[in-house]
PDB file of C-alpha atoms in Angstrom:
ATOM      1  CA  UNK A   1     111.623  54.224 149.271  1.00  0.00           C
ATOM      2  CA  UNK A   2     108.736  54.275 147.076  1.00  0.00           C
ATOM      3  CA  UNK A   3     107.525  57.191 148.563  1.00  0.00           C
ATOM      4  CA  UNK A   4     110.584  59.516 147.657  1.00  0.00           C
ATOM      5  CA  UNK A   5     110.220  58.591 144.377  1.00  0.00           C
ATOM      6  CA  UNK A   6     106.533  59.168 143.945  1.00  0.00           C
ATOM      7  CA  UNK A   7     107.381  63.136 145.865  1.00  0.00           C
ATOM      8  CA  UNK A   8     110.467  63.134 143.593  1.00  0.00           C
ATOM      9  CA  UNK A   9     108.207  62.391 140.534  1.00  0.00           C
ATOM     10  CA  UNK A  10     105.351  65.047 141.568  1.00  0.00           C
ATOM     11  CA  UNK A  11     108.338  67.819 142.078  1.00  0.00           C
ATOM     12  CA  UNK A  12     109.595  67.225 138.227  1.00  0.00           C
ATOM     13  CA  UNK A  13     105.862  66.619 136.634  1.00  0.00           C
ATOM     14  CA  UNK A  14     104.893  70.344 138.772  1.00  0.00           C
ATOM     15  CA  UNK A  15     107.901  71.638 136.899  1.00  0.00           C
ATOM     16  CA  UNK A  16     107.593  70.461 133.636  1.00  0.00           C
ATOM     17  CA  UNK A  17     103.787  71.780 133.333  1.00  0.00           C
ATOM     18  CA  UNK A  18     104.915  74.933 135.129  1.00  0.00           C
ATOM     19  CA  UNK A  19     107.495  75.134 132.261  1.00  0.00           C
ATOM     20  CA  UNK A  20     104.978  74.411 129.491  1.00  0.00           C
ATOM     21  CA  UNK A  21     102.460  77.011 130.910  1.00  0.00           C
ATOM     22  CA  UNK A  22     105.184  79.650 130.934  1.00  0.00           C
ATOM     23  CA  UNK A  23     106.262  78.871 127.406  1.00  0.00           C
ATOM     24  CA  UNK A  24     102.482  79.332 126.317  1.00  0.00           C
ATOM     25  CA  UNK A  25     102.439  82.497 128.010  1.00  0.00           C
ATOM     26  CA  UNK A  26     105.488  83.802 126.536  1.00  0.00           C
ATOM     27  CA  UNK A  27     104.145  82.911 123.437  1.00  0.00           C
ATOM     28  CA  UNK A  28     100.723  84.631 123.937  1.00  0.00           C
ATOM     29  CA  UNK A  29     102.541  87.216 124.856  1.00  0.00           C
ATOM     30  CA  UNK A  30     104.582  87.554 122.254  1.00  0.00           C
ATOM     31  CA  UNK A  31     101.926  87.606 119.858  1.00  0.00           C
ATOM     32  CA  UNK A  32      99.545  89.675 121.842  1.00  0.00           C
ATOM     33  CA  UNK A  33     101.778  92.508 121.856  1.00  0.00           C
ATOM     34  CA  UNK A  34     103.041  91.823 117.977  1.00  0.00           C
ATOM     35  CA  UNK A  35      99.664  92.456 117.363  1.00  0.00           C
ATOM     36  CA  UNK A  36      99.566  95.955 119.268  1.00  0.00           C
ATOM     37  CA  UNK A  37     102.387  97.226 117.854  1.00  0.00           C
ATOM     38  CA  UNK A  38     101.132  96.477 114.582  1.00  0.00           C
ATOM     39  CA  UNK A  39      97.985  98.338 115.390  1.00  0.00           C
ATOM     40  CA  UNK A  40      99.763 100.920 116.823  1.00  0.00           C
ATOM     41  CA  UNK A  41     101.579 101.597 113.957  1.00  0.00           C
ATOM     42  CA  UNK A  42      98.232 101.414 111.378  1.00  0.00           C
ATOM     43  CA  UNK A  43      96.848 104.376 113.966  1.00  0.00           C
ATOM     44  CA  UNK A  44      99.614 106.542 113.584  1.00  0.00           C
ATOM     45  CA  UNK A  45      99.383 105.864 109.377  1.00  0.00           C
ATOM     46  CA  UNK A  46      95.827 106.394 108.983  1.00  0.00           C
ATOM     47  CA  UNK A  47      95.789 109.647 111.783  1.00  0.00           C
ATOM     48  CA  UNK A  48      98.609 111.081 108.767  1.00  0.00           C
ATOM     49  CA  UNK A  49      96.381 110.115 106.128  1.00  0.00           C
ATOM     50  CA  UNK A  50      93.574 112.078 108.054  1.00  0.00           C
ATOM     51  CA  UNK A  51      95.976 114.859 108.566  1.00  0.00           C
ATOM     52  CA  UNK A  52      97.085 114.981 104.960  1.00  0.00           C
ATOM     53  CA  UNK A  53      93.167 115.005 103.293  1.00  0.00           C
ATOM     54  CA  UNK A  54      92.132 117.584 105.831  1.00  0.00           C
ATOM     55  CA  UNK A  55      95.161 119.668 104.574  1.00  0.00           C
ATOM     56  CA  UNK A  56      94.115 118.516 101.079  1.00  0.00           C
ATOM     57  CA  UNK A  57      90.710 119.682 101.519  1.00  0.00           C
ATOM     58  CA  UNK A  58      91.639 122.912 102.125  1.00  0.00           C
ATOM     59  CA  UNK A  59      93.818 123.878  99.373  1.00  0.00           C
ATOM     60  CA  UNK A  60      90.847 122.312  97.251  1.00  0.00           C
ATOM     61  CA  UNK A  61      88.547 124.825  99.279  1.00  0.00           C
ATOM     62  CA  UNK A  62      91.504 127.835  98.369  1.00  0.00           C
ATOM     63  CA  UNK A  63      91.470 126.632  95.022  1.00  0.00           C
ATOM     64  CA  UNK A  64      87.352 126.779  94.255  1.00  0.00           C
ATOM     65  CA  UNK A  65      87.110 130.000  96.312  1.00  0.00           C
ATOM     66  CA  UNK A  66      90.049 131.557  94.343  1.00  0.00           C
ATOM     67  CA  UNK A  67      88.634 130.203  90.722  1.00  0.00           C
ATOM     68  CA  UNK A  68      84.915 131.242  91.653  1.00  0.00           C
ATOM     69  CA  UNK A  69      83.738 133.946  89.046  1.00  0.00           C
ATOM     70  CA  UNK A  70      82.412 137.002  90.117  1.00  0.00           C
ATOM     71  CA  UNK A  71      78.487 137.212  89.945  1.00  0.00           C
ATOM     72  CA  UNK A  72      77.086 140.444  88.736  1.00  0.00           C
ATOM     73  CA  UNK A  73      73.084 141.372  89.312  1.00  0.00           C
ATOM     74  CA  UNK A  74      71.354 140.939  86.411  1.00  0.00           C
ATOM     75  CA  UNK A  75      68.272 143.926  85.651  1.00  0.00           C
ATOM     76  CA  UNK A  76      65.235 142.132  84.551  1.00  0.00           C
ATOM     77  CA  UNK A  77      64.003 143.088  81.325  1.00  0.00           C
ATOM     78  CA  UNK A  78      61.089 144.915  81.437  1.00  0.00           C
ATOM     79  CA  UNK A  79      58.902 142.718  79.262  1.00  0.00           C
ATOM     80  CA  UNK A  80      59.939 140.149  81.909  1.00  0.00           C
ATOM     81  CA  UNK A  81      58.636 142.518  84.673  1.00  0.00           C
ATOM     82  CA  UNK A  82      55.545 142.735  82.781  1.00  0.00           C
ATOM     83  CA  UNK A  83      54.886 139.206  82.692  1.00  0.00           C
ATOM     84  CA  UNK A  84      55.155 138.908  86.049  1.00  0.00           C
ATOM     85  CA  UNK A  85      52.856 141.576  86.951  1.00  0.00           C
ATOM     86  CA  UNK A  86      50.112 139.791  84.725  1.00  0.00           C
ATOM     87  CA  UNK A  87      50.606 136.486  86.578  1.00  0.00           C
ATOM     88  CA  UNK A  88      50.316 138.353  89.703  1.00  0.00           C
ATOM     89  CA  UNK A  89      46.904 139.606  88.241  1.00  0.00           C
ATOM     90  CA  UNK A  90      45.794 136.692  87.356  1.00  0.00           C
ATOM     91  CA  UNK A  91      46.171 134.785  90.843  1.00  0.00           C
ATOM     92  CA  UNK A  92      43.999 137.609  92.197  1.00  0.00           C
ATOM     93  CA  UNK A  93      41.322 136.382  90.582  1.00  0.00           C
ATOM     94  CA  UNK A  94      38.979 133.527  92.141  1.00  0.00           C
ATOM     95  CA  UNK A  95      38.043 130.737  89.947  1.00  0.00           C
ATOM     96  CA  UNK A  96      34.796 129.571  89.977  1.00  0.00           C
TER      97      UNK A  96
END
């Protein structure tokens, strides 16, 4: 008689723990993939955010291009092309 009860004990103690470990599990589990969806959801925010500055850097790019004055050529003066000329001179010349 002992014996059934010592089987009958093991069967229930196997059970319990096998219930325990599946309740862990399920918990894991249910944070684990909390956790993902989370993440999921912070990747799809930040790829808009991306989305929205590259769209924002190009209408800034428009904008600058658009607002960008004209440059005309300037003539150089001709004192200023004398000047020049003189310094060119002057390099020719070896220093002692």
């Amino acid at each position: 008689m002992g014996e059934l009860q010592n089987s009958g004990l093991l069967n229930v103690a196997s059970l319990a723990i096998s219930a325990i470990i599946m309740v862990i599990g399920l918990v894991l589990w249910f944070f684990v993939n909390r956790t993902s969806s989370r993440t999921n959801e912070q990747i799809e925010l930040l790829e808009a955010l991306l989305d929205q500055q590259k769209r924002q850097n190009a209408l800034l790019r428009r904008l600058c291009e658009a607002n960008e004055p004209e440059e005309k050529p300037v003539a150089k003066a001709p004192e200023a092309v004398a000047e020049e000329d003189e310094d060119d001179f002057i390099r020719l010349v070896a220093e002692r």
